[in-house]
Coordinates of C-alpha atoms in Angstrom, one line a residue:
X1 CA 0.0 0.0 0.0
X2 CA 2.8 2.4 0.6
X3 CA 5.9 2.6 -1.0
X4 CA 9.8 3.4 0.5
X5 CA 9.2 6.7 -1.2
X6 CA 6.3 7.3 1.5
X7 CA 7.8 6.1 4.0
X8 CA 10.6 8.6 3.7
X9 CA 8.2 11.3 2.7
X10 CA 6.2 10.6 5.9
X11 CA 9.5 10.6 8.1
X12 CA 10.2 14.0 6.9
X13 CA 6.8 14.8 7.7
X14 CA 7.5 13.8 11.4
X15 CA 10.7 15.3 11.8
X16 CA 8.8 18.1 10.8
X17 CA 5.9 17.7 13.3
X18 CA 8.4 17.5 16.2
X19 CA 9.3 20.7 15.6
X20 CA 6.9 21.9 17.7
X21 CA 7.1 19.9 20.2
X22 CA 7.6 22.7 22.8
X23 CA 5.0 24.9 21.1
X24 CA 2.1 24.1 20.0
X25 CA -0.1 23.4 23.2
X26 CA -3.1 23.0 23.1
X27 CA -2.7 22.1 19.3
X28 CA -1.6 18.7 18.0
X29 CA 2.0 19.0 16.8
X30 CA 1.6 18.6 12.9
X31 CA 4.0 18.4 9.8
X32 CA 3.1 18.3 6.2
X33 CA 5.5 17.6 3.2
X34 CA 4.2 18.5 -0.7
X35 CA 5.9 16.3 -3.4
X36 CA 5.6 16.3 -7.0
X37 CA 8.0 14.1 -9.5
X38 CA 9.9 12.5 -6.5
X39 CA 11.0 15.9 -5.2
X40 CA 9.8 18.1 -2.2
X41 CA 8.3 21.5 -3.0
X42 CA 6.6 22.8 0.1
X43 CA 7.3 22.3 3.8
X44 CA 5.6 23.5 7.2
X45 CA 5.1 22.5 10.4
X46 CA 2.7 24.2 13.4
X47 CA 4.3 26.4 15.2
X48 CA 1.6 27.6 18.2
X49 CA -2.3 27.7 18.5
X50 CA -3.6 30.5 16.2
X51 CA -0.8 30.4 13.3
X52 CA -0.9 28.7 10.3
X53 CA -1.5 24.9 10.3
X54 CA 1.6 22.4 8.6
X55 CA -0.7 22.5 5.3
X56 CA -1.4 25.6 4.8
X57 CA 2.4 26.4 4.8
X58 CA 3.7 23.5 2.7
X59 CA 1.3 24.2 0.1
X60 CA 2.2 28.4 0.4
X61 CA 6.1 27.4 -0.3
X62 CA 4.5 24.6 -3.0
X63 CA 2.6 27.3 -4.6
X64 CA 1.4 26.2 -8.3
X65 CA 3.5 23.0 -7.6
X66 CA 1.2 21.9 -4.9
X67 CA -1.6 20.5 -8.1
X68 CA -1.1 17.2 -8.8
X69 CA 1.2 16.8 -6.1
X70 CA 1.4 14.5 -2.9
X71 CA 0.9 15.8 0.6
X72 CA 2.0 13.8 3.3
X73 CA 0.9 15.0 6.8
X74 CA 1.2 13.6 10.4
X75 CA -2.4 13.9 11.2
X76 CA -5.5 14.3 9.5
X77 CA -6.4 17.5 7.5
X78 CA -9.1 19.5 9.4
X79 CA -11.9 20.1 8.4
X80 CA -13.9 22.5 10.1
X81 CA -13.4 26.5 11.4
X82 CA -11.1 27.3 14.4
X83 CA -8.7 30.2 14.7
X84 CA -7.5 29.1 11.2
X85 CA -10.0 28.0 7.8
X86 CA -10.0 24.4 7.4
X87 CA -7.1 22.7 6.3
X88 CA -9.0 19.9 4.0
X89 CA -10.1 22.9 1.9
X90 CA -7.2 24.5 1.3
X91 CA -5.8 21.0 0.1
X92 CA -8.7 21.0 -2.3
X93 CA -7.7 24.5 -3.8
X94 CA -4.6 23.8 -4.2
X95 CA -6.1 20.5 -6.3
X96 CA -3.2 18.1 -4.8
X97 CA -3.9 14.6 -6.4
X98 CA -3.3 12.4 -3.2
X99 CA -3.1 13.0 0.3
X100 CA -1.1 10.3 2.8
X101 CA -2.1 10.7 6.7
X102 CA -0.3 9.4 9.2
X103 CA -3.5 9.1 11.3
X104 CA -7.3 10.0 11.5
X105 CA -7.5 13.0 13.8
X106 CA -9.0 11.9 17.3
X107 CA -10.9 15.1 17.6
X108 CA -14.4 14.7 17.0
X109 CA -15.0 17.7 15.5
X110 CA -13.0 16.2 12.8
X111 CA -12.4 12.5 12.9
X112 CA -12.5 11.3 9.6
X113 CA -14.4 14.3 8.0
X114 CA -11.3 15.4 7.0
X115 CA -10.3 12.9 4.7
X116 CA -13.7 12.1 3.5
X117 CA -13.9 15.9 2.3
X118 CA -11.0 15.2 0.2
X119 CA -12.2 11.8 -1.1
X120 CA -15.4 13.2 -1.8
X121 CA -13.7 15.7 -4.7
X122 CA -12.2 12.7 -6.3
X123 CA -8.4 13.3 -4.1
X124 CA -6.4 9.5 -3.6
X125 CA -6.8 9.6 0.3
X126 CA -4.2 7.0 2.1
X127 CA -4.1 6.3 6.0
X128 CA -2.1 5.1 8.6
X129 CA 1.2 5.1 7.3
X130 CA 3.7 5.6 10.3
X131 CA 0.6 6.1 12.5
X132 CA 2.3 4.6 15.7
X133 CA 5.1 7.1 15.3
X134 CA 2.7 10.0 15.1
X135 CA 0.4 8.8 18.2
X136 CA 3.6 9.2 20.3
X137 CA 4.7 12.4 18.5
X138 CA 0.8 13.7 20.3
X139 CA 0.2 11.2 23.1
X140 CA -1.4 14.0 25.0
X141 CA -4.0 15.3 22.5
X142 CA -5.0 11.6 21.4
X143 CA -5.3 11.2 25.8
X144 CA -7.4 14.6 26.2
X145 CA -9.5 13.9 22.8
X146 CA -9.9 10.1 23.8
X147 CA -10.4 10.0 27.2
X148 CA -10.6 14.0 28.6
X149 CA -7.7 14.2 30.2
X150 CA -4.4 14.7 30.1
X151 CA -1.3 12.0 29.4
X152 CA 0.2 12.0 32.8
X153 CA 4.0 11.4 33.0
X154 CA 5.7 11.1 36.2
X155 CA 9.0 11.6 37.1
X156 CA 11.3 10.7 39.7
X157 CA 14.8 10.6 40.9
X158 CA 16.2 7.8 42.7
X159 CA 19.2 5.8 43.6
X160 CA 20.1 2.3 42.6
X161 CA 18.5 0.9 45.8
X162 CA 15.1 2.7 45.1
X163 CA 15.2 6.0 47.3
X164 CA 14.5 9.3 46.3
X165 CA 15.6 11.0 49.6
X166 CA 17.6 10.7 52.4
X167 CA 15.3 9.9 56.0
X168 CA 15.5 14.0 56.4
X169 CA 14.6 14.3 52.8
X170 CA 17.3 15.7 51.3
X171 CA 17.3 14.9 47.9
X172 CA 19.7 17.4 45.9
X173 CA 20.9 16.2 44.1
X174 CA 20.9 12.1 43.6
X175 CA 21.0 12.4 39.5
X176 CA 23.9 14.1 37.8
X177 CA 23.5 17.0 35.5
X178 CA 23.1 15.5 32.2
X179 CA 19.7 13.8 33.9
X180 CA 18.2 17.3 35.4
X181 CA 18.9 18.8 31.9
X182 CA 17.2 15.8 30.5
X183 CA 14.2 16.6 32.7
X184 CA 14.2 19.9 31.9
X185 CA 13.8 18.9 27.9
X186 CA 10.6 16.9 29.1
X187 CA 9.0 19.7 31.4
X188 CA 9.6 21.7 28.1
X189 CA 7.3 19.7 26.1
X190 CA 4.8 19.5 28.7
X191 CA 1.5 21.6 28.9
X192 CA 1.7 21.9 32.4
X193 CA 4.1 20.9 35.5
X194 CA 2.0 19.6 38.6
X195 CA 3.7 19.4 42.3
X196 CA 2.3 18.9 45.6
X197 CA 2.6 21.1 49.1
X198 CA 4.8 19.1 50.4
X199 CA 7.5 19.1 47.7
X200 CA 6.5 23.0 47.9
X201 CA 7.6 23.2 51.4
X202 CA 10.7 21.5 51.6
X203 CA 12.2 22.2 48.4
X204 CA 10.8 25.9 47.1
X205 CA 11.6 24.6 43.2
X206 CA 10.5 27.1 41.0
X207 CA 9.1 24.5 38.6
X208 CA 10.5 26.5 35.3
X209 CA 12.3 25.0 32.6
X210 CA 15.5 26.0 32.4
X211 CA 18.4 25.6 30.1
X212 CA 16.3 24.6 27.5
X213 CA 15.5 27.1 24.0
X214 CA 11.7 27.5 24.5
X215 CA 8.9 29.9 23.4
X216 CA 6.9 29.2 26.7
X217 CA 6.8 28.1 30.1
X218 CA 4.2 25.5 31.1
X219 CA 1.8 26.0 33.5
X220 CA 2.5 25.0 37.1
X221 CA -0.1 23.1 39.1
X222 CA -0.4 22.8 42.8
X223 CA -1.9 20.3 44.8
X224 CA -2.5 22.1 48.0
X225 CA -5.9 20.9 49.6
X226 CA -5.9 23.2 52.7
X227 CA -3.7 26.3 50.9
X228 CA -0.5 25.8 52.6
X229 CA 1.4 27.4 50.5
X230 CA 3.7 30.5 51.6
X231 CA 3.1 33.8 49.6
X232 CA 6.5 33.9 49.0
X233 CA 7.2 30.5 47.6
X234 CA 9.2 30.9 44.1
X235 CA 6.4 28.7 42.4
X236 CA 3.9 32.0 42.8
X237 CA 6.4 33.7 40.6
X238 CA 6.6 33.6 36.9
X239 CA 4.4 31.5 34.4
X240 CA 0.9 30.6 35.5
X241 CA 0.1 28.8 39.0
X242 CA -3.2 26.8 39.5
X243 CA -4.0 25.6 42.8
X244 CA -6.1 22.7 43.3
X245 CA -7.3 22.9 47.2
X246 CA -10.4 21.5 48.9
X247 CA -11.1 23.8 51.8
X248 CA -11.9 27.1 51.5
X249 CA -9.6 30.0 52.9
X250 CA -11.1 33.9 51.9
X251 CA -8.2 35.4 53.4
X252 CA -5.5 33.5 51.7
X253 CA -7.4 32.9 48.5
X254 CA -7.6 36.7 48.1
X255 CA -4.3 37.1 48.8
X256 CA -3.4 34.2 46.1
X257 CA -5.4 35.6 43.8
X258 CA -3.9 39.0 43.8
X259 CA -0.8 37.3 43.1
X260 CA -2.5 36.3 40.3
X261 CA -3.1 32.6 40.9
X262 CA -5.9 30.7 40.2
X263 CA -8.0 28.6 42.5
X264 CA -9.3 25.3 41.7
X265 CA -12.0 24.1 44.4
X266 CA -12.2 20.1 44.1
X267 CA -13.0 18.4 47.1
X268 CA -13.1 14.9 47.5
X269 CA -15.3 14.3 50.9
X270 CA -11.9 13.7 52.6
X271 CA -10.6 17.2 52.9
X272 CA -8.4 16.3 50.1
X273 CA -8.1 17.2 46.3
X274 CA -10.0 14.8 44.4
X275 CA -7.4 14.2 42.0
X276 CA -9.7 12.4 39.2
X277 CA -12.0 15.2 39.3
X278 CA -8.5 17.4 38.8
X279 CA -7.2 15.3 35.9
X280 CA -10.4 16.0 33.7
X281 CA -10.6 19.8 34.6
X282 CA -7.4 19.9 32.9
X283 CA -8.2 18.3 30.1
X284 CA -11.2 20.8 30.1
X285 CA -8.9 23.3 30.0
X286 CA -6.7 22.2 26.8
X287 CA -3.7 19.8 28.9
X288 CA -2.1 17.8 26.8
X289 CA 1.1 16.2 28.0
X290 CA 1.1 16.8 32.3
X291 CA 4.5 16.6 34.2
X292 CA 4.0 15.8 37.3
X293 CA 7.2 16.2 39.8
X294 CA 5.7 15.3 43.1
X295 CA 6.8 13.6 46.6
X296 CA 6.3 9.9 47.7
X297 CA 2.8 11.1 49.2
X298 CA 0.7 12.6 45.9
X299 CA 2.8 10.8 43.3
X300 CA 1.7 7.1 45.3
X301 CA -2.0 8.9 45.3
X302 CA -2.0 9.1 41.9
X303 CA -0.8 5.9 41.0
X304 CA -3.1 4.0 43.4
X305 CA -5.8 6.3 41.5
X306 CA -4.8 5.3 38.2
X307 CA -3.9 8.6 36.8
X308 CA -0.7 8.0 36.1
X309 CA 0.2 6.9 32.4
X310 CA 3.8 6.4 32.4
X311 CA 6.9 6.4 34.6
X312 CA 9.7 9.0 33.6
X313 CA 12.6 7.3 36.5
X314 CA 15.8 8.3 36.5
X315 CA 18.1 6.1 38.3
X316 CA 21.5 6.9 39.9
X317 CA 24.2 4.3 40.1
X318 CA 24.8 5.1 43.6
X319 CA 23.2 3.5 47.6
X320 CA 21.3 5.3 50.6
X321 CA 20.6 2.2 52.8
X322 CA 18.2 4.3 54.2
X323 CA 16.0 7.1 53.3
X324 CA 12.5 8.0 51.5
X325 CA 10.8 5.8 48.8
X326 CA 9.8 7.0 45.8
X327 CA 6.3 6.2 45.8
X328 CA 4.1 6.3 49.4
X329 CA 2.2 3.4 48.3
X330 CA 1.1 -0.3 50.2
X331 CA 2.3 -3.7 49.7
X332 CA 0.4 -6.0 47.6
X333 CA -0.9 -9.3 49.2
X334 CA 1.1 -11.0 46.4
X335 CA 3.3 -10.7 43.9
X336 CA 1.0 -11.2 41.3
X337 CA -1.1 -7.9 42.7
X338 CA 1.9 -5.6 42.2
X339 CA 1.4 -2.8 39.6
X340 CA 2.6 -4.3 36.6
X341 CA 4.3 -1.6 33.7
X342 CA 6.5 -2.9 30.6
X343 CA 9.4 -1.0 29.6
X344 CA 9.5 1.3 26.5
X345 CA 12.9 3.3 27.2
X346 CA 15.9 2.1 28.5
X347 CA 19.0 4.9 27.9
X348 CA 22.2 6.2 29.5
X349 CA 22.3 9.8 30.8
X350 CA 25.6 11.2 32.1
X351 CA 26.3 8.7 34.7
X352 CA 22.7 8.0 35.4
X353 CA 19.9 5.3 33.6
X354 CA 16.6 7.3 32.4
X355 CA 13.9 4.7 32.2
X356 CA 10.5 4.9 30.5
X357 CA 7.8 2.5 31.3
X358 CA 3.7 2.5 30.9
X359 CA 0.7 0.8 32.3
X360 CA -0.3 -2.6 30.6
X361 CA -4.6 -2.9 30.5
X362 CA -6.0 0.5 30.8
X363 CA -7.0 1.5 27.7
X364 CA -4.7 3.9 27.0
X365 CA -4.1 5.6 23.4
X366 CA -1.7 2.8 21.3

């Protein structure tokens, strides 16, 4: 069905696509390649939510070259009005003979009316090629479109015997600094960086990424159910802060939101955040990809919860004997109750290991 010249059309495409892959929140990140005779004539990528989609800028450097031509994009033309015209029509004006997608856009505003508005003017429509690669290029918008919420990725820092603190929970630093640049590159993709009080208090991060080229900060989210958190913590500072909290406070919630945070009231019963409840407000809100940083406490709350999709671990080749685990969570009765996750990502940092691994059985975008 498709030929070594697509596939290497498609890759381009994708190389393309990852372009944006600091930028483009809440959008999809998209590439598009024009060819005609064997040769590439227009390129473009997304760049950020309001600016031209990949197509429209392939086929403005394809210009009359773009009829009769092949585009190949990452993810299924749109088809209906947003901040831009849709994308299917302006693949139809340029009268391109055959369009390849990588993948049917999850949206349902769109999902497969793209690609049947180009069938339906007699264009060679073609699905699917590469379509892994481009799920994993936008895990987070095929999460938020599929299932409302975000893709939740979790990282932690912890020596070889499985501690991320000392008992006193000191924990700067256990990585070296190839790893906390590394982290920094995934907070950068991120749509937002989410924390808890307790990693608040004893640490003061600021949450930013740093070190890394990037148009935008993400947005930092706070678990703080009873609004703990001192005015003059650095996270208040700088890009956006959202506070998810549970109990109401009118004194320090005025004084939060004069600092110009913003309060997210979800309580659970408990007098705690109800952290299900948070995941699909984000989603509401247009989260993608969500970093979570957090302590032993609210990163074993949301893996007990199910909310976490996959395990960002960075592991130091070095021994506390003693000290804090990374994840608050209870024993199983037996083995075969354990949380079980399969590894996608096995690579050297620096001196360190950064590991990737998912959830098996939950129905997550493939």
């Amino acid at each position: 069905m498709f030929t070594p010249d697509d596939h290497r059309f498609m890759s381009r495409a994708l190389e393309l696509a990852g372009e944006g892959l600091f930028s483009t929140t809440p959008n999809p990140r998209v590439g598009c390649v024009i060819v005609k005779d064997g040769l590439i004539v227009g390129e473009g990528w997304h760049r950020r939510a309001g600016e031209p989609h990949a197509e429209v800028l392939a086929l403005a450097q394809a210009a009359h070259q773009a009829a009769g031509a092949t585009a190949y994009v990452t993810l299924e033309p749109c088809s209906h009005f947003g901040r831009t015209p849709p994308c299917a029509d302006a693949l139809v004006g340029a009268r391109v003979a055959r369009v390849v997608a990588a993948m049917e856009d999850p949206n349902p505003s769109v999902n497969g009316r793209g690609l049947d508005r180009l069938r339906a003017v007699g264009i060679d429509v073609r699905c699917g090629l590469l379509r892994q690669e481009a799920i994993e290029l936008n895990i987070g918008f095929v999460s938020r479109m599929t299932r409302g919420r975000p893709w939740v990725r979790a990282k932690m820092a912890t020596s070889l015997d499985g501690l991320s603190a000392l008992p006193d929970g000191r924990s700067q630093w256990i990585t070296g600094e190839a790893a906390r640049a590394d982290g920094h590159a995934w907070r950068a993709r991120a749509c937002a960086i989410l924390t808890g009080i307790g990693t608040v208090r004893d640490d003061d991060p600021q949450l930013t990424v740093r070190g890394i080229a990037t148009s935008r900060q993400p947005i930092k989210v706070l678990v703080d159910s009873r609004l703990e958190i001192d005015l003059n913590a650095r996270l208040i500072a700088g890009a956006p802060l959202w506070i998810a909290c549970a109990v109401d406070q009118p004194d320090k919630a005025r004084e939060l939101l004069d600092r110009g945070c913003e309060l997210i009231h979800l309580p659970n019963g408990s007098g705690k955040v109800d952290l299900g409840e948070l995941m699909a407000e984000l989603g509401r809100r247009g989260l993608n990809e969500l970093h979570a940083e957090a302590g032993p406490k609210l990163a074993g709350s949301l893996l007990r919860e199910g909310l976490v999709d996959e395990l960002l671990m960075y592991v130091a080749p070095g021994l506390l004997g003693k000290g804090l685990a990374a994840f608050d969570l209870d024993a199983p009765a037996s083995l075969d109750e354990r949380m079980q996750l399969h590894f996608t990502g096995v690579e050297r940092i620096g001196p360190d290991l950064r590991l990737l691994a998912r959830f098996s059985g939950r129905g997550l975008p493939t």
